[in-house]
Short mmCIF file of C-alpha atoms and ligand atoms in Angstrom, two decimals:
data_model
loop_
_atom_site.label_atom_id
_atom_site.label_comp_id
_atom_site.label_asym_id
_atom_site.label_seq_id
_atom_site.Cartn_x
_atom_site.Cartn_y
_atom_site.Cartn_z
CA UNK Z 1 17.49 -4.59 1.87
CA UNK Z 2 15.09 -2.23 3.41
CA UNK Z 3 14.96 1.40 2.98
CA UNK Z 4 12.87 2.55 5.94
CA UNK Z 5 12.96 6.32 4.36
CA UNK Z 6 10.82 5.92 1.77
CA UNK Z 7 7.38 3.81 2.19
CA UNK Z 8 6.60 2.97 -1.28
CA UNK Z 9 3.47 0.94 -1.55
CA UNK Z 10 1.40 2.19 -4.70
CA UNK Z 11 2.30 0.75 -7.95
CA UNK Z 12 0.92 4.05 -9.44
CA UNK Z 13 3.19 6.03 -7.33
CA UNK Z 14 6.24 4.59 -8.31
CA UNK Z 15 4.58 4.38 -11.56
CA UNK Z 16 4.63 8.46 -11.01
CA UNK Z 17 7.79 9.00 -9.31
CA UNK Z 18 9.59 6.78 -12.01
CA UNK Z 19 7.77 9.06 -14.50
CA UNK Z 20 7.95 12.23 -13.38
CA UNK Z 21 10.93 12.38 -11.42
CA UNK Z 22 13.03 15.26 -12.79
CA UNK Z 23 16.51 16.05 -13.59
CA UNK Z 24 17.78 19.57 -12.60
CA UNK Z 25 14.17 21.10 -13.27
CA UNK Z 26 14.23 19.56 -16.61
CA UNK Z 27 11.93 16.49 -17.12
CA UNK Z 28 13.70 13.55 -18.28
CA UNK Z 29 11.51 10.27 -18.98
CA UNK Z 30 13.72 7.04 -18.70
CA UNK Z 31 12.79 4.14 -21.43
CA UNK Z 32 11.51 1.78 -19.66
CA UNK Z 33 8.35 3.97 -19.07
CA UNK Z 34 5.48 3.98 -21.30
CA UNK Z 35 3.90 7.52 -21.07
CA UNK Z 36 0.19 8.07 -21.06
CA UNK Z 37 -1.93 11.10 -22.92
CA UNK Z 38 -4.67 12.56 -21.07
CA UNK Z 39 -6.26 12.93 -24.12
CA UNK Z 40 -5.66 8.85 -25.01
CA UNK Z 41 -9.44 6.97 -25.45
CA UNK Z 42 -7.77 4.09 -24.12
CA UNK Z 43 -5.94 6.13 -21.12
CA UNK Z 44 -6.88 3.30 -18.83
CA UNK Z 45 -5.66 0.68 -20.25
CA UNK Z 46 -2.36 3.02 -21.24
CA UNK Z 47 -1.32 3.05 -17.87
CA UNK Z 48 -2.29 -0.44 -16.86
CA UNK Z 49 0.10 -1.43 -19.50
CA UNK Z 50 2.85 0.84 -18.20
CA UNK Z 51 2.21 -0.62 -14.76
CA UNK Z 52 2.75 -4.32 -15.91
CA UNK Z 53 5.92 -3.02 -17.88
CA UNK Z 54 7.19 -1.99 -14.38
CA UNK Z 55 6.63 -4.61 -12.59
CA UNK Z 56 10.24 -6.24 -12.92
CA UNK Z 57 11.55 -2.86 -12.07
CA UNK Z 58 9.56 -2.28 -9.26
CA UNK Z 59 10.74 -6.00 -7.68
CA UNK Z 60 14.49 -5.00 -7.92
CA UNK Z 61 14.13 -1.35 -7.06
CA UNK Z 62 14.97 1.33 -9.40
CA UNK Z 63 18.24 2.93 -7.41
CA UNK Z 64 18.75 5.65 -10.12
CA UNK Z 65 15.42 7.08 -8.98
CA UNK Z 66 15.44 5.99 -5.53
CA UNK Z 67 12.82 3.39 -5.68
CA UNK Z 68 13.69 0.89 -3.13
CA UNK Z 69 12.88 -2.89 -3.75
CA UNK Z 70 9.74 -3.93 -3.29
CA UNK Z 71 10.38 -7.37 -2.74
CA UNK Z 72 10.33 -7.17 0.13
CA UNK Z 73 8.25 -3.88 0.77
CA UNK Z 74 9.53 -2.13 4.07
CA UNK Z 75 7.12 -0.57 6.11
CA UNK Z 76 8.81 1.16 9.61
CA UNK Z 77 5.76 0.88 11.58
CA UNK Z 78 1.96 0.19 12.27
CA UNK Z 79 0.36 0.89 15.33
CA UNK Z 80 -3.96 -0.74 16.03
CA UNK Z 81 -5.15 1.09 18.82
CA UNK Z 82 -8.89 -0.08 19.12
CA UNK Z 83 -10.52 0.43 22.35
CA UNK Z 84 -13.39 -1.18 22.31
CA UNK Z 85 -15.37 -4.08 20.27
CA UNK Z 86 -14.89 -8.19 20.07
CA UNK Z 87 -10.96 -6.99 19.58
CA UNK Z 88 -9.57 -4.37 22.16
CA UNK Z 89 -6.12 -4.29 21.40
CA UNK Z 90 -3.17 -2.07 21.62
CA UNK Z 91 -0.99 -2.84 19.28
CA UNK Z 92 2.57 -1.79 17.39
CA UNK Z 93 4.09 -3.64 14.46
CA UNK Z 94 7.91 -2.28 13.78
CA UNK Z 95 10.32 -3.45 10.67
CA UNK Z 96 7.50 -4.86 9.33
CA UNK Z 97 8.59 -6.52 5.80
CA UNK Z 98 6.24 -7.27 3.08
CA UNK Z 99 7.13 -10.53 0.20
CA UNK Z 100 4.91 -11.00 -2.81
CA UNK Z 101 3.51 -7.46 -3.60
CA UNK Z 102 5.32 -7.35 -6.55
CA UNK Z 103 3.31 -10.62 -7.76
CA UNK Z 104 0.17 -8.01 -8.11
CA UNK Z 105 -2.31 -8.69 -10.77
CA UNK Z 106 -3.83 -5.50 -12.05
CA UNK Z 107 -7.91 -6.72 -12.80
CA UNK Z 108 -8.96 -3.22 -13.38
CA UNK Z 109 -7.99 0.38 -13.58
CA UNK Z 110 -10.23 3.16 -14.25
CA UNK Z 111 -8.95 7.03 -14.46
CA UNK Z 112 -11.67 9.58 -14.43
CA UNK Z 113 -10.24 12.91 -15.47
CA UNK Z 114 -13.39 14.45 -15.17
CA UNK Z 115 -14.39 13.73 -11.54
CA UNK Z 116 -10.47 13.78 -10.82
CA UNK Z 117 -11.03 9.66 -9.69
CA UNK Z 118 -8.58 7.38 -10.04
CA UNK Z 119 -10.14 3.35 -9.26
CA UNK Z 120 -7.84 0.19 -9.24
CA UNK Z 121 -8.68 -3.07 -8.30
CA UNK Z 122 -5.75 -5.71 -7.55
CA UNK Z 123 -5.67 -9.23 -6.85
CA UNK Z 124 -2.48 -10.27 -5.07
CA UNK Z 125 -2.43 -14.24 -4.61
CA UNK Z 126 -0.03 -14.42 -2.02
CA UNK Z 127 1.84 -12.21 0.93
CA UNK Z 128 4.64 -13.02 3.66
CA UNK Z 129 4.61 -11.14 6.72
CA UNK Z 130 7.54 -11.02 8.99
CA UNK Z 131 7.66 -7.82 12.04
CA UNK Z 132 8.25 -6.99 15.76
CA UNK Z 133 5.36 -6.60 17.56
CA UNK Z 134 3.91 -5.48 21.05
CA UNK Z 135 0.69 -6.01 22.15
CA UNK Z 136 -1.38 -5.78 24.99
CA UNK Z 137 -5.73 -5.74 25.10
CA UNK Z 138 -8.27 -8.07 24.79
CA UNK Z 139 -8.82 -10.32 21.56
CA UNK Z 140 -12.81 -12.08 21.19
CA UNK Z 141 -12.87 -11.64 25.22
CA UNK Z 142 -9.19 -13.47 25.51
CA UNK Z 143 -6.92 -11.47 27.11
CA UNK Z 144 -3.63 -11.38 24.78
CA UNK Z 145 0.11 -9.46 25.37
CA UNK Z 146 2.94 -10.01 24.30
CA UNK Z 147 6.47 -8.79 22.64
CA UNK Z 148 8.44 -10.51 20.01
CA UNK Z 149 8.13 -11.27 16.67
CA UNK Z 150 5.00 -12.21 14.24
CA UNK Z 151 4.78 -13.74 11.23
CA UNK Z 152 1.75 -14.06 8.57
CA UNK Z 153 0.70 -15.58 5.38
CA UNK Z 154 -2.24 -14.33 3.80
CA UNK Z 155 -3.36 -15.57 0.62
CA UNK Z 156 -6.04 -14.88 -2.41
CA UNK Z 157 -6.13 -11.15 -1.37
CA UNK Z 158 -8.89 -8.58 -3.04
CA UNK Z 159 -8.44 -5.10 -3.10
CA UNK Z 160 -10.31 -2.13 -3.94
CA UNK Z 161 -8.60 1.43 -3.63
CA UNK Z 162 -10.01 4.72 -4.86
CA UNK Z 163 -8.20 8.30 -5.15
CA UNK Z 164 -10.27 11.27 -4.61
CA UNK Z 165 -8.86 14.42 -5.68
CA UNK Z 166 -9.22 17.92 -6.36
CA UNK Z 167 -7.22 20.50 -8.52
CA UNK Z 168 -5.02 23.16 -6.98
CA UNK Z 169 -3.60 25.78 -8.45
CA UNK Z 170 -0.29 27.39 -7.54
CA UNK Z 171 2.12 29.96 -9.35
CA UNK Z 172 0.15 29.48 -13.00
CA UNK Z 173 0.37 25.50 -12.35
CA UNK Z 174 -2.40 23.18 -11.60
CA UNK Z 175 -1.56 20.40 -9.27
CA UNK Z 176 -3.28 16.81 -8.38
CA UNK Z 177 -4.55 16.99 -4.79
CA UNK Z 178 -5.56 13.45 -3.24
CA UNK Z 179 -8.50 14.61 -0.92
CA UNK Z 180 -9.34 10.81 -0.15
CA UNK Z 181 -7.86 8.01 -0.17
CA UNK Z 182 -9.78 4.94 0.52
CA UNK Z 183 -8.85 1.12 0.82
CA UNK Z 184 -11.11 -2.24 0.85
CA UNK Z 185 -9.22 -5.54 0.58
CA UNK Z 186 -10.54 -9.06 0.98
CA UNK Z 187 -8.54 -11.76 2.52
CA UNK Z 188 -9.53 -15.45 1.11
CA UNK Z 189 -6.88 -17.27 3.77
CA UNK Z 190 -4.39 -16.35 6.86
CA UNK Z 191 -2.40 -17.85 8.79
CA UNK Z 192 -0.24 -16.58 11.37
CA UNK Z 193 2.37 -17.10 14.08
CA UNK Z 194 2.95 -14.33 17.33
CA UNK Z 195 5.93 -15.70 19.03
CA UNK Z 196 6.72 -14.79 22.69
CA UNK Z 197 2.69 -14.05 23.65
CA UNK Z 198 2.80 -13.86 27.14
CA UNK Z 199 6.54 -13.09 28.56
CA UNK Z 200 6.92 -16.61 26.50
CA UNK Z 201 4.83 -18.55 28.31
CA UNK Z 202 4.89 -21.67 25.53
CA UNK Z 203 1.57 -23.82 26.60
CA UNK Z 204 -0.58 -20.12 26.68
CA UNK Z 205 1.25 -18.55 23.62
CA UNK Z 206 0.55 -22.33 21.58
CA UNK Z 207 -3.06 -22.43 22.88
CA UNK Z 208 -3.10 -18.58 21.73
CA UNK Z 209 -1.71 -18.86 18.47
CA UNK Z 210 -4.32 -22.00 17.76
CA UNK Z 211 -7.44 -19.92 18.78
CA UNK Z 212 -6.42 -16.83 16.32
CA UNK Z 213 -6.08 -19.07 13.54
CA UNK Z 214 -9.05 -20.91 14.67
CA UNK Z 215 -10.60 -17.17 14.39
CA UNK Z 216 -8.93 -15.48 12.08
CA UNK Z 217 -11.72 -14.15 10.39
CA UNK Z 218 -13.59 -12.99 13.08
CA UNK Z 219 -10.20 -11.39 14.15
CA UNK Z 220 -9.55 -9.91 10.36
CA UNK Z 221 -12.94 -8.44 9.91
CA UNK Z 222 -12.35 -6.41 13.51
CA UNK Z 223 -9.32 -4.99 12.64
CA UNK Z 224 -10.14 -4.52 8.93
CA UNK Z 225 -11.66 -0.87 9.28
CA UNK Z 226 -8.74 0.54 11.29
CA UNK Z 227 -5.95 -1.39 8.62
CA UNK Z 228 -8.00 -0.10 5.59
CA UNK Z 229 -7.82 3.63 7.49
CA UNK Z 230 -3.80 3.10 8.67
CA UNK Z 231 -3.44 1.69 4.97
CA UNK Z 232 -5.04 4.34 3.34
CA UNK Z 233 -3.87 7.30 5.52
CA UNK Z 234 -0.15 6.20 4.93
CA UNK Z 235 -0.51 5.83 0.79
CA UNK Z 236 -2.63 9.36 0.60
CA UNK Z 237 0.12 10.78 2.35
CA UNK Z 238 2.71 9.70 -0.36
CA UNK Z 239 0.80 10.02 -3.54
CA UNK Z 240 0.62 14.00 -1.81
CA UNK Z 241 4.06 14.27 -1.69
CA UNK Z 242 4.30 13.44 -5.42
CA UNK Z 243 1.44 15.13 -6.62
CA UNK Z 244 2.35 18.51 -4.85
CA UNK Z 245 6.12 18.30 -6.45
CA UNK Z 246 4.88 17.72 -9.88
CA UNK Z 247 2.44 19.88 -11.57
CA UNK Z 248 -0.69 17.60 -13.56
CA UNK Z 249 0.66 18.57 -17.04
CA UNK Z 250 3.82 16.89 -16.20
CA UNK Z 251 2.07 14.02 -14.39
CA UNK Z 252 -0.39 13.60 -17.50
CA UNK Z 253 0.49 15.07 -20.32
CA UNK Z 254 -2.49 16.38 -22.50
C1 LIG W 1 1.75 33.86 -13.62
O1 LIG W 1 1.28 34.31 -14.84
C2 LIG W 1 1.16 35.74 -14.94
C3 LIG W 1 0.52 36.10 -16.25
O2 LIG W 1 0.97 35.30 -17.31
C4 LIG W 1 2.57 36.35 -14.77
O3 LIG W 1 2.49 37.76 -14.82
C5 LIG W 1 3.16 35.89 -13.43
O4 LIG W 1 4.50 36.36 -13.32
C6 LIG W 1 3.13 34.39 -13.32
N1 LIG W 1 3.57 33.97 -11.97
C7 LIG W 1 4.45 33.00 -11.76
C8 LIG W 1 4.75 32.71 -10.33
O5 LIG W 1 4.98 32.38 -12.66
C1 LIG W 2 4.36 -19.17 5.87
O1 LIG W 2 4.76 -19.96 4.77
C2 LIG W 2 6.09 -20.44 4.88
C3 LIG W 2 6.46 -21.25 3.66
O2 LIG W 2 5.84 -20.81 2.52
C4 LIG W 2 6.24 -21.32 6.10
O3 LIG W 2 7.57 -21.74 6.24
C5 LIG W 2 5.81 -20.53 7.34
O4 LIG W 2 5.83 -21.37 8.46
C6 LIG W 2 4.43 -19.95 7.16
N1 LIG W 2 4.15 -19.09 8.32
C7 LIG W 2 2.97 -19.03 8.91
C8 LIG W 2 2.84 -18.12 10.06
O5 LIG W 2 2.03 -19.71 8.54
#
């Protein structure tokens, strides 16, 4: 079951939103969270525990707070538009669903109060792409379009994300402002299927498919920049919503 209203990728939001999610004004923390102290020496690895104590939760969805299932993880839409390079393509990726996030492995996690920077690294061994997808451009000098539906599997994934933020204050509260967001992930394998590439012509969309997995790195590191940006551009927009609804003291108690 997807819930297309809410795009919930970050572990640490739901981690929040689980958290900090309030009843009537009054905060009410369910059990199965594990708060963390600000002033904790071991604040880290505090909330990477809390994180791995959610992880269950997080697969099944959490309907009292709203937290859809992350297994899979819905995401409404994507849209490349890269107009020039090795990979000039147009395209749009709807009902795009997501299986395996929930099979994260948290390798570090590093919250600096002081310079307001929150760093996670993640290793995630495998994910299941299924979406609709138009395209239309130009892919290593092979012309490409199509409509239909795509599939990927992409395997032994690195990431890197890092939280920027600043403090804001606002009637005698200080919020958590994410000022950048910013997203580097590694891909060891892919493998992937476009079905219907050129108004389903079968012998061009085979030989088509074949030459992007052939390439698929070449074809991953092109589009990498803008799907780190799209990526990162969606979660900052979330985290946002959470941190301006909940003031810091709430978020991370002292
Ligand atoms: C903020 O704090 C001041 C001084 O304590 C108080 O007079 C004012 O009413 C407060 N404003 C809000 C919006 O709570
Ligand atoms: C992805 O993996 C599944 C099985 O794990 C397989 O059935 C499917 O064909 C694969 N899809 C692609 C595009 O490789």
């Amino acid at each position: 079951m997807c819930n297309k209203k809410l795009i919930v990728f970050n572990v640490f939001i739901i981690y929040n939103f689980a958290v900090f999610t309030t009843v009537r004004g009054k905060p009410k923390l369910p059990s199965f969270i594990k708060v963390c102290r600000r002033s904790d020496p071991h604040l880290s690895d505090c909330i990477k525990n809390s994180v791995e104590n959610l992880r269950p939760l997080l697969a099944r969805g959490i309907p009292e707070f709203d937290i859809p299932s992350c297994e899979p993880l819905c995401i409404p839409e994507v849209v490349i538009d890269q107009g020039s390079g090795a990979v000039a393509v147009r395209s749009t990726y709807r009902d795009i669903k997501v299986y395996g996030p929930s099979k994260f492995v948290l390798k570090y996690v590093k919250i600096d109060m002081e310079r307001d920077r929150i760093r996670i690294k993640l290793w995630l061994p495998r994910l299941e792409l299924t979406s609709r997808y138009a395209m239309e451009g130009r892919i290593l000098m092979m012309p490409i379009s199509g409509t239909g539906t795509s599939r990927g599997n992409y395997s032994n994934i690195d990431a890197t994300v890092i939280m920027q933020g600043q403090r804001v204050h606002k009637d005698n509260e200080t919020y958590f402002n994410i000022k950048d967001f910013y997203v580097d992930f590694n891909i060891g394998h892919a493998t992937i299927q476009l079905d219907d590439l050129f108004n389903g012509d079968k012998e061009l969309g085979e030989a088509m498919n074949l030459f992007l997995n052939d390439n698929w790195k070449n074809v991953a590191n092109e589009i990498k920049p803008v799907l780190e940006d799209t990526i990162a551009s969606i979660f900052k927009k979330f985290s946002n919503k959470i941190y301006h609804k909940y003031p810091l003291n709430l978020l991370l108690p002292k």
